[in-house]
N, CA and C of each residue as an Amber inpcrd file, in Angstrom:
protein
   549
   7.0270000 -11.6300000 -19.1230000   6.3660000 -10.3480000 -18.6140000
   7.6280000  -9.5680000 -18.7150000   7.3230000  -8.2450000 -18.8390000
   8.4060000  -7.2830000 -19.0690000   9.1280000  -6.8710000 -17.5800000
  10.1880000  -6.2590000 -17.6190000  10.8200000  -5.8630000 -16.2940000
  10.5380000  -4.2480000 -16.2970000  10.7660000  -3.7350000 -15.2580000
  10.6990000  -2.2610000 -14.8470000  11.7310000  -1.4630000 -15.6120000
  11.4030000  -0.3410000 -16.2950000  12.3510000   0.5920000 -16.8080000
  12.8910000   1.4660000 -15.8270000  13.9500000   2.0170000 -16.1790000
  14.5860000   3.0570000 -15.0930000  13.7060000   4.1890000 -14.8380000
  12.8760000   4.5600000 -15.8010000  11.8290000   5.7560000 -15.4940000
  10.8740000   5.2770000 -14.5370000  10.2300000   3.9750000 -14.7200000
   9.2450000   3.4690000 -13.8940000   9.8790000   3.2190000 -12.2490000
  11.1940000   2.6660000 -12.1220000  11.7640000   2.6170000 -10.9330000
  11.8630000   3.9550000 -10.3510000  12.3630000   4.9730000 -11.0950000
  12.7450000   6.2550000 -10.3820000  11.1760000   6.9390000 -10.0280000
  10.1440000   6.7410000 -10.7610000   8.9190000   7.1530000 -10.5520000
   8.2840000   6.5420000  -9.2950000   8.5060000   5.2170000  -9.1390000
   8.1230000   4.5970000  -7.8400000   8.9780000   5.0060000  -6.6990000
  10.0800000   5.1170000  -6.7650000  10.9900000   5.8660000  -5.6680000
  10.4580000   7.2220000  -5.2870000  10.4120000   7.9240000  -6.1970000
   9.9620000   9.1490000  -5.9460000   8.3900000   9.2210000  -5.0680000
   7.6590000   8.6030000  -5.7080000   6.4690000   8.4300000  -5.0720000
   6.5090000   7.9600000  -3.6160000   7.2290000   7.0260000  -3.2840000
   7.4090000   6.5160000  -2.0790000   8.1500000   7.4050000  -1.0260000
   9.3480000   7.6320000  -1.4740000  10.3030000   8.3460000  -0.6830000
  10.0830000  10.0090000  -0.7990000   9.3250000  10.3380000  -1.8660000
   9.2090000  11.9900000  -1.8870000  10.4720000  12.6300000  -2.2750000
  10.5720000  14.0480000  -2.2400000  11.7730000  14.6130000  -2.3040000
  12.1300000  15.4030000  -1.2800000  13.3850000  15.1210000  -0.6860000
  13.9530000  15.4480000   0.5160000  12.9220000  15.2450000   1.6620000
  12.4830000  14.0180000   1.7750000  11.5980000  13.7840000   2.7200000
  10.2050000  14.3060000   2.7090000   9.8240000  15.2410000   1.7940000
   8.5780000  15.5020000   1.5370000   7.7430000  14.7120000   0.6740000
   6.3730000  14.4300000   0.8830000   5.6690000  13.6190000  -0.0680000
   5.3100000  14.3650000  -1.3620000   5.2360000  13.7910000  -2.3380000
   4.9190000  14.4960000  -3.6550000   3.7910000  13.8660000  -4.2380000
   3.1230000  14.4080000  -5.3560000   1.9330000  13.6850000  -6.0080000
   2.5820000  12.9050000  -7.1490000   1.5770000  12.0580000  -7.5500000
   1.8650000  11.1070000  -8.8010000   2.4020000  12.0600000 -10.0720000
   1.7420000  13.2240000 -10.1840000   2.1080000  13.9320000 -11.3510000
   3.5810000  14.6630000 -11.0950000   3.7480000  14.9770000  -9.9840000
   5.1350000  15.6040000  -9.5910000   6.2330000  14.3000000  -9.7750000
   5.9770000  13.2340000  -9.3250000   6.7480000  11.9360000  -9.4570000
   6.9610000  11.7550000 -10.9190000   5.9060000  11.7150000 -11.6030000
   5.9950000  11.2700000 -13.2830000   6.8590000  12.1390000 -13.8590000
   6.6580000  13.6870000 -13.5870000   7.4200000  14.6830000 -14.0900000
   9.0100000  14.4310000 -13.8040000   9.2680000  14.3300000 -12.5400000
  10.7250000  14.2020000 -12.0220000  11.2870000  12.9480000 -12.7270000
  10.5440000  11.9120000 -13.0610000  11.0600000  10.5030000 -13.3430000
  11.4540000  10.7560000 -14.9650000  10.8700000  11.8510000 -15.6770000
  11.1570000  11.9380000 -16.9040000  10.0030000  11.9760000 -17.8880000
   8.8910000  11.7000000 -17.3680000   7.7870000  11.6880000 -18.2610000
   7.1940000  13.1660000 -18.7760000   7.6280000  13.6270000 -19.9860000
   7.2930000  14.9920000 -20.4010000   5.8380000  14.9660000 -20.8540000
   5.2660000  14.0350000 -21.4950000   3.9590000  14.0320000 -22.3670000
   3.0570000  13.6210000 -21.1530000   2.1380000  14.7190000 -20.9550000
   1.1950000  14.6150000 -19.8470000   1.4480000  13.7390000 -18.6730000
   2.3190000  14.2200000 -17.8900000   2.7850000  13.5490000 -16.5830000
   1.7120000  13.2740000 -15.6340000   0.4820000  14.0600000 -15.7960000
  -0.6760000  13.9560000 -14.6460000  -1.1990000  12.5750000 -15.0470000
  -1.3290000  12.4270000 -16.4360000  -2.1210000  11.1350000 -16.8200000
  -1.1810000   9.9590000 -16.6660000   0.0660000  10.1530000 -16.8910000
   1.0190000   9.0980000 -16.7550000   1.1440000   8.6380000 -15.3330000
   1.2610000   9.4210000 -14.4230000   1.2170000   9.2210000 -13.1710000
  -0.0250000   8.3240000 -12.4970000  -1.0350000   8.6440000 -13.1070000
  -2.2220000   7.7160000 -12.8040000  -2.1850000   6.3560000 -13.5230000
  -1.6360000   6.4030000 -14.7060000  -1.5940000   5.0870000 -15.4240000
  -0.6840000   4.2700000 -14.6540000   0.3760000   4.7600000 -14.3240000
   1.6790000   3.9580000 -13.5320000   1.1490000   3.2570000 -12.4520000
   0.0940000   3.6390000 -11.7880000  -0.3410000   3.2930000 -10.5740000
  -1.6840000   2.3490000 -10.7030000  -1.8260000   2.1590000 -11.7820000
  -2.9050000   1.2650000 -12.2550000  -2.5560000  -0.0320000 -12.3430000
  -3.1350000  -1.0180000 -11.5290000  -2.6530000  -2.3700000 -11.4850000
  -3.0920000  -3.0650000 -12.7410000  -3.9940000  -2.7770000 -13.3610000
  -4.4410000  -3.3950000 -14.6200000  -3.3800000  -3.0610000 -15.7830000
  -2.9110000  -1.8560000 -15.7660000  -2.0440000  -1.5420000 -16.7710000
  -0.5580000  -1.5870000 -16.4340000  -0.2490000  -1.4260000 -15.1570000
   1.3090000  -1.5490000 -14.8010000   1.4610000  -2.2840000 -13.4850000
   1.0690000  -3.5730000 -13.5290000   1.2330000  -4.3860000 -12.2430000
   2.6860000  -4.5870000 -11.5850000   3.6100000  -4.4440000 -12.5210000
   4.9690000  -4.4920000 -12.0080000   5.4540000  -3.3090000 -11.0430000
   4.8180000  -2.1460000 -11.5140000   5.0220000  -0.9070000 -11.1660000
   4.3720000  -0.9210000  -9.5700000   3.0700000  -1.2110000  -9.6470000
   2.3910000  -1.2390000  -8.4470000   2.9590000  -2.1610000  -7.4640000
   3.5210000  -3.2830000  -8.0320000   4.0410000  -4.1980000  -7.0200000
   5.2700000  -3.7060000  -6.3150000   6.1220000  -3.0390000  -7.3180000
   7.4650000  -2.4960000  -6.8480000   7.0920000  -1.3350000  -5.7140000
   6.0840000  -0.4530000  -6.1140000   5.6990000   0.5860000  -5.0460000
   5.3190000  -0.1500000  -3.8360000   4.5210000  -1.2370000  -3.8400000
   4.2390000  -1.9260000  -2.6040000   5.4020000  -2.5410000  -1.8610000
   6.3290000  -3.1110000  -2.6700000   7.5160000  -3.6300000  -1.9410000
   8.3110000  -2.3930000  -1.1830000   8.4680000  -1.3140000  -1.9260000
   9.0400000  -0.0650000  -1.3410000   8.4000000   0.3590000  -0.0200000
   7.2690000   0.3190000  -0.2040000   6.3310000   0.7420000   1.0460000
   6.3770000  -0.1640000   2.4010000   6.6430000  -1.4660000   1.8660000
   6.8280000  -2.5060000   2.9870000   8.4240000  -2.3660000   3.6050000
   9.3120000  -1.9500000   2.6510000  10.4350000  -1.9490000   3.2450000
  10.5830000  -0.5840000   4.1460000   9.8790000   0.5290000   3.7070000
   9.7980000   1.7450000   4.7860000   9.2050000   1.4360000   5.9460000
   8.1800000   0.6380000   5.9340000   7.1760000   0.2850000   7.2310000
   8.1830000  -0.6630000   8.1240000   8.9320000  -1.6980000   7.4100000
   9.7950000  -2.3190000   8.2450000  10.9600000  -1.5500000   8.8950000
  11.7340000  -0.7490000   8.1160000  12.6560000   0.1270000   8.4080000
  12.5040000   1.0420000   9.5490000  11.4320000   1.7190000   9.4290000
  11.0130000   2.6800000  10.5740000  10.1010000   2.1990000  11.4880000
   9.7050000   0.8550000  11.5490000   8.7640000   0.3540000  12.5490000
   7.4840000   1.0040000  12.6440000   7.0490000   1.2930000  11.3060000
   5.7940000   1.9210000  11.1460000   4.6980000   0.7930000  11.1680000
   3.5620000   0.8040000  12.0250000   2.6260000  -0.0940000  12.0930000
   1.3290000   0.8270000  12.2150000   0.3190000   0.2260000  11.6880000
  -1.1110000   1.0320000  11.7900000  -1.1370000   1.2880000  13.3600000
  -1.1670000   0.4430000  14.1700000  -1.4790000   0.5510000  15.4930000
  -0.4800000   1.7350000  16.1780000   0.7270000   1.6000000  15.8840000
   1.6460000   2.6440000  16.4460000   1.2970000   4.0300000  15.8630000
   0.9840000   4.0250000  14.6170000   0.6700000   5.3090000  14.1540000
  -0.5830000   5.7650000  14.5550000  -1.4890000   5.0620000  15.0330000
  -2.9230000   5.5600000  15.5330000  -2.5120000   5.9970000  17.1810000
  -1.6540000   5.2060000  17.7410000  -1.2840000   5.5060000  19.1060000
  -0.5240000   6.8250000  19.3130000   0.3300000   7.2060000  18.0290000
   1.0160000   8.4030000  18.1270000   0.1870000   9.5600000  17.9110000
  -0.8480000   9.3280000  16.9410000  -1.7610000  10.3970000  16.7850000
  -2.4820000  10.6100000  17.9320000  -3.0870000   9.7280000  18.5340000
  -3.6850000   9.8980000  19.8890000  -2.8700000  10.7150000  20.9200000
  -1.5410000  10.1880000  21.1030000  -0.7140000  11.0060000  22.1310000
  -0.6710000  12.4560000  21.8200000  -0.5090000  12.6070000  20.3910000
  -0.2910000  14.1460000  20.0050000  -1.7130000  14.9820000  20.4460000
  -2.8650000  14.1850000  20.2910000  -4.1600000  14.7800000  20.7460000
  -4.4190000  15.0820000  22.0910000  -3.7680000  14.1150000  22.8120000
  -3.8520000  14.0270000  24.2680000  -2.9790000  15.4100000  24.7670000
  -1.7430000  15.4400000  24.2300000  -0.8210000  16.4550000  24.7910000
  -1.4440000  17.8520000  24.3600000  -2.1520000  17.8090000  23.2560000
  -2.6350000  19.2140000  22.7660000  -3.7380000  19.5080000  23.6410000
  -4.4870000  18.6610000  24.3110000  -5.5230000  18.9930000  25.1970000
  -5.1280000  19.3900000  26.2240000  -3.9940000  18.7230000  26.8930000
  -3.5610000  18.8450000  28.3040000  -2.7620000  20.3710000  28.3050000
  -1.8720000  20.3220000  27.1740000  -0.9520000  21.5670000  27.4660000
  -1.4690000  22.7780000  26.6830000  -2.4360000  22.6400000  25.9810000
  -3.0390000  23.8210000  25.0280000  -1.7030000  24.3600000  24.1690000
  -0.8190000  23.6500000  23.8280000   0.2750000  24.1380000  22.9570000
  -0.0660000  23.8180000  21.5030000   0.5790000  24.5670000  20.5760000
   0.5740000  24.4130000  19.1530000   1.2880000  23.0570000  18.8480000
   0.6130000  22.0260000  18.7180000   1.4230000  20.7400000  18.1950000
   1.2050000  20.3200000  16.6800000   0.9760000  21.5420000  15.9850000
   0.5800000  21.2610000  14.5310000   1.6340000  20.5550000  13.7500000
   2.7420000  21.0570000  14.0590000   4.0340000  20.4780000  13.4750000
   4.2570000  18.9920000  13.7520000   3.8540000  18.6710000  14.8760000
   4.0710000  17.2670000  15.4480000   3.1160000  16.3080000  14.7390000
   1.7620000  16.8250000  14.7660000   0.7350000  16.2260000  13.8810000
   1.0180000  16.0110000  12.3650000   1.6180000  17.1740000  11.9000000
   1.9820000  17.0810000  10.4620000   2.8560000  15.9920000  10.0920000
   3.7550000  15.9790000  11.1380000   4.8620000  15.0590000  10.8870000
   4.3970000  13.5590000  10.9860000   3.7000000  13.4690000  11.9520000
   3.0480000  12.0120000  12.0800000   2.1940000  11.5800000  10.9750000
   1.4880000  12.5470000  10.3220000   0.6000000  12.3110000   9.1620000
   1.5240000  12.1040000   7.9530000   2.4340000  12.9490000   7.7990000
   3.5720000  12.4820000   6.6900000   4.1030000  11.2240000   6.9200000
   4.3410000  10.6990000   8.1240000   4.8770000   9.4960000   8.3400000
   3.8530000   8.3800000   7.9230000   2.5600000   8.5300000   8.2060000
   1.7550000   7.7310000   7.8370000   1.3910000   7.6810000   6.1780000
   1.5120000   8.7930000   5.6850000   1.4760000   8.7850000   4.1340000
   2.7380000   8.2250000   3.4450000   3.9430000   8.3010000   4.0750000
   5.0530000   7.5900000   3.4540000   4.8300000   5.9190000   3.5730000
   4.0210000   5.5190000   4.7810000   4.0020000   4.3800000   4.9970000
   2.7670000   3.5540000   4.0830000   1.8740000   4.6730000   3.4260000
   0.7630000   4.1550000   2.5310000  -0.4900000   3.9620000   3.1640000
  -0.5000000   4.5190000   4.3960000  -1.8940000   4.5460000   5.0750000
  -2.8400000   5.5620000   4.6650000  -2.2760000   6.6030000   4.1900000
  -3.2880000   7.5890000   3.4290000  -3.4300000   7.3920000   1.8040000
  -4.4570000   7.4200000   1.2390000  -4.6020000   7.1130000  -0.1920000
  -5.4840000   8.2920000  -0.5590000  -4.6230000   9.2180000  -1.4130000
  -5.0590000  10.3710000  -1.9710000  -5.9820000   9.9300000  -3.3220000
  -7.3220000   9.7410000  -2.9500000  -8.1240000   9.4620000  -4.1440000
  -9.5410000   9.9940000  -3.7730000 -10.3510000  10.1150000  -4.9280000
 -11.7300000  10.5460000  -4.7120000 -12.5550000   9.4930000  -5.2510000
 -13.4860000   8.8760000  -4.4860000 -14.3410000   8.0440000  -4.7210000
 -15.8600000   8.5940000  -5.0790000 -16.3520000   8.0850000  -6.1160000
 -17.7380000   8.6770000  -6.4120000 -18.6990000   7.2880000  -6.0510000
 -19.4670000   7.3720000  -5.2100000 -20.2130000   6.2770000  -4.8010000
 -21.6240000   6.2950000  -5.3690000 -22.0450000   5.1030000  -5.8930000
 -23.3650000   5.0370000  -6.5310000 -24.1080000   3.9430000  -5.7080000
 -24.9100000   4.1050000  -4.7170000 -25.7010000   3.2560000  -3.8270000
 -24.8610000   2.9770000  -2.9240000 -25.3620000   2.1270000  -2.0600000
 -24.7190000   1.4680000  -0.5820000 -24.6590000  -0.0200000  -0.7700000
 -23.5350000  -0.5060000  -0.1540000 -23.3290000  -1.8420000  -0.1360000
 -24.5590000  -2.5850000   0.4640000 -25.2280000  -2.0300000   1.4020000
 -26.4440000  -2.5020000   1.9670000 -27.5690000  -2.8420000   0.7270000
 -27.4730000  -1.9320000  -0.4100000 -28.4890000  -2.2020000  -1.3080000
 -28.2110000  -3.3200000  -2.3510000 -26.9900000  -3.7360000  -2.2760000
 -26.6400000  -5.0020000  -3.1140000 -27.2120000  -6.3600000  -2.5820000
 -27.5420000  -7.1590000  -3.5680000 -27.8370000  -8.6300000  -3.1060000
 -26.6830000  -9.5730000  -3.1450000 -26.9000000 -10.5750000  -2.7550000
 -25.7470000 -11.6440000  -2.5200000 -24.8960000 -11.7720000  -3.6700000
 -25.6070000 -11.9850000  -4.8470000 -24.9940000 -12.1460000  -6.0400000
 -24.0350000 -11.0190000  -6.6020000 -24.5860000  -9.6590000  -6.2400000
 -24.0000000  -8.6730000  -6.6270000 -22.6170000  -8.2770000  -5.6080000
 -22.7450000  -8.6280000  -4.4710000 -21.7350000  -8.6850000  -3.5390000
 -20.5870000  -9.7430000  -3.9850000 -21.0050000 -10.7590000  -4.2590000
 -19.8710000 -11.8950000  -4.7740000 -19.3360000 -11.3420000  -6.1560000
 -19.9730000 -10.8420000  -6.8890000 -19.3560000 -10.2380000  -8.2030000
 -18.4690000  -9.1710000  -7.7850000 -18.6380000  -8.2330000  -6.9690000
 -17.9940000  -7.1730000  -6.6430000 -16.5420000  -7.7770000  -6.0920000
 -16.7190000  -8.6420000  -5.0040000 -15.5820000  -9.2480000  -4.3320000
 -14.7790000 -10.0630000  -5.4210000 -15.3710000 -10.4960000  -6.5040000
 -14.6170000 -11.4930000  -7.5110000 -13.5610000 -10.2850000  -8.1750000
 -14.2260000  -9.1860000  -8.7260000 -13.5990000  -8.2140000  -9.3040000
 -12.3570000  -7.5360000  -8.5430000 -12.7020000  -7.4530000  -7.2010000
 -11.6240000  -6.8040000  -6.4890000 -10.5270000  -7.8170000  -6.3580000
 -10.7390000  -9.1290000  -6.2680000  -9.8470000 -10.0760000  -6.0740000
  -9.0030000 -10.2070000  -7.3990000  -9.6040000 -10.0650000  -8.5610000
  -8.9840000 -10.1840000  -9.8310000  -7.9720000  -9.0940000  -9.9500000
  -8.4450000  -7.8940000  -9.6860000  -7.6360000  -6.6820000  -9.8090000
  -6.4650000  -6.7560000  -8.8060000  -6.4540000  -7.2680000  -7.6770000
  -5.4790000  -7.3460000  -6.6060000  -4.5910000  -8.7180000  -7.1900000
  -5.0720000  -9.6490000  -7.8160000  -4.3460000 -10.7200000  -8.0770000
  -3.1290000 -10.3320000  -9.0030000  -3.4030000  -9.4510000  -9.9680000
  -2.4380000  -9.0220000 -10.9250000  -1.1250000  -8.3440000  -9.9850000
  -1.4410000  -7.6310000  -9.0100000  -0.4330000  -7.0820000  -8.3130000
   0.2950000  -8.0440000  -7.3880000  -0.4360000  -9.1410000  -6.8200000
   0.2330000 -10.1120000  -6.0120000   1.1530000 -10.8500000  -6.9220000
   0.7040000 -11.3360000  -8.2580000   1.5980000 -12.0180000  -9.1400000
   2.8020000 -11.1590000  -9.4250000   2.7220000  -9.8320000  -9.6590000
   3.6920000  -9.1630000 -10.0040000   4.6850000  -9.0450000  -8.9360000
   4.1810000  -9.0070000  -7.7370000   5.0790000  -8.9000000  -6.6100000
   5.9300000 -10.2100000  -6.3860000   5.2750000 -11.1590000  -6.6100000
   6.0790000 -12.6280000  -6.6340000   7.0790000 -12.5210000  -7.6670000
   6.8000000 -12.0430000  -8.8250000   7.7880000 -11.9740000  -9.8960000
   8.9770000 -11.2900000  -9.2690000   8.6520000 -10.1270000  -8.8380000
   9.8160000  -9.0680000  -8.4060000  10.5010000  -9.7000000  -7.3720000
   9.8670000 -10.3410000  -6.5020000  10.5300000 -11.0550000  -5.3290000
  11.4890000 -12.2400000  -5.7190000  10.8370000 -12.8500000  -6.7140000
  11.8130000 -14.0140000  -7.0810000  12.9540000 -13.6250000  -7.9390000
  12.9340000 -12.5760000  -8.6570000  13.8650000 -11.9440000  -9.5660000
  14.9270000 -11.4230000  -8.6370000  14.5350000 -10.7560000  -7.5950000
  15.4710000 -10.1890000  -6.5000000  16.2410000 -11.3200000  -5.7580000
  15.4940000 -12.2990000  -5.4360000  16.2410000 -13.5610000  -4.7730000
  17.2530000 -14.0200000  -5.7240000  16.8790000 -14.3370000  -7.0200000
  17.7520000 -15.1020000  -7.8480000  19.0290000 -14.1360000  -8.1040000
  19.0850000 -12.8130000  -8.0910000  19.9810000 -12.1470000  -8.2410000
  20.9130000 -11.7590000  -7.1020000  20.3230000 -11.9440000  -5.9780000
  21.2060000 -11.9020000  -4.6830000  22.1360000 -13.0540000  -4.4460000
  23.1120000 -12.9390000  -3.8080000  24.0870000 -13.9350000  -3.6530000
  23.9740000 -14.4940000  -2.2200000  22.9730000 -14.3340000  -1.4480000
  22.8070000 -14.7000000  -0.0350000  22.7370000 -16.0860000  -0.0170000
  22.8330000 -16.4600000   1.1830000  22.6080000 -18.0480000   1.5220000
  21.1170000 -18.2150000   1.4540000  20.6720000 -19.4560000   1.1540000
  19.3580000 -19.9190000   1.0410000  18.8600000 -20.0070000   2.5600000
  17.7200000 -19.4880000   2.4170000  16.9710000 -19.0220000   3.7670000
  16.2150000 -20.3560000   4.3050000  16.2070000 -20.8680000   5.4380000
  15.4750000 -21.9730000   5.8720000  14.2010000 -21.4450000   6.3100000
  13.1020000 -22.2660000   5.8560000  11.7900000 -21.8440000   6.1090000
  11.3560000 -22.8210000   7.2540000  10.6770000 -22.0500000   8.1910000
  10.2300000 -23.0310000   9.2420000   8.6740000 -23.4010000   9.0180000
   8.2400000 -24.7550000   9.0240000   6.9010000 -25.1550000   8.7860000
   6.1380000 -24.8140000   9.9150000   5.0990000 -24.1840000   9.8430000
   4.1410000 -23.8020000  10.9310000   3.0790000 -24.9310000  11.2080000
   2.7080000 -25.2130000  12.3910000   1.8230000 -26.3850000  12.6350000
   0.4040000 -25.7450000  12.0760000  -0.3840000 -26.8630000  11.5130000
  -1.7080000 -26.5160000  11.1890000  -2.4870000 -26.3750000  12.3130000
  -3.4820000 -25.4400000  12.1790000  -4.4930000 -25.1040000  13.4060000
  -5.2980000 -26.2180000  13.4990000  -5.4750000 -26.8020000  14.8220000
  -6.4810000 -27.8860000  15.0480000  -7.8430000 -27.3740000  15.0070000
  -8.5990000 -28.1730000  14.5870000  -9.9430000 -27.9410000  14.3680000
 -10.9100000 -28.4800000  15.6340000 -11.4770000 -27.5530000  16.4290000
 -12.4330000 -28.1880000  17.3380000 -13.9460000 -28.0640000  17.0580000
 -14.6520000 -28.8510000  17.7480000 -16.0450000 -28.9160000  17.3330000
 -16.8110000 -27.9300000  18.2470000 -17.5650000 -27.1620000  17.6810000
 -18.3230000 -26.0480000  18.6730000 -19.8780000 -26.3630000  18.6120000
 -20.0880000 -27.0260000  19.8660000 -21.7080000 -27.4410000  19.9160000
 -22.7270000 -26.2290000  19.5690000 -22.2140000 -24.9720000  19.7420000
 -23.1650000 -23.8720000  19.3770000 -23.1980000 -23.6640000  17.9770000
 -22.2060000 -24.2400000  17.1700000 -22.1980000 -23.7310000  15.7290000
 -23.3820000 -24.0870000  14.9900000 -23.7210000 -23.1070000  13.9700000
 -24.9930000 -23.4430000  13.2600000 -24.6090000 -24.1310000  11.8740000
 -23.4610000 -24.3920000  11.5310000 -22.8260000 -24.7380000  10.4800000
 -22.6820000 -26.3490000  10.2860000
């Protein structure tokens, strides 16, 4: 499998970190990374896991690092948004800047996905076979990104000169019998 080019690395970093702390679009990231021929479509292609799984995996790794570095979790994000809402209700002050900041924090963490989905039908309208087929295609699409993430992580580990890490084995969960179970 190929490795990432410098333009792909720069695109990924721009997409995750933005410019001077401000989030940017895929088109802007592609343009700033040096893609001059149709940066709008190039930005969309680079984030397609079928076409560029390594880029998608690298973006995912960068977002994981940001979340870990700044302690951003989904629960804390929702809690902070709730606190901002509660303060705005009590004080009747303009907390738009605080809300915008927290939303930007969530965008950097990858909790907001800027995409439009055209839905045809409802999940309730699918039969069991159609549901399994849909789950299989979602799994296959995500497997490419997961494989690419493993490749990226293994190449980063092989290039680092750190001591080998000890892995702890976790105990297997004990199975208990449930008399109320129907299976």
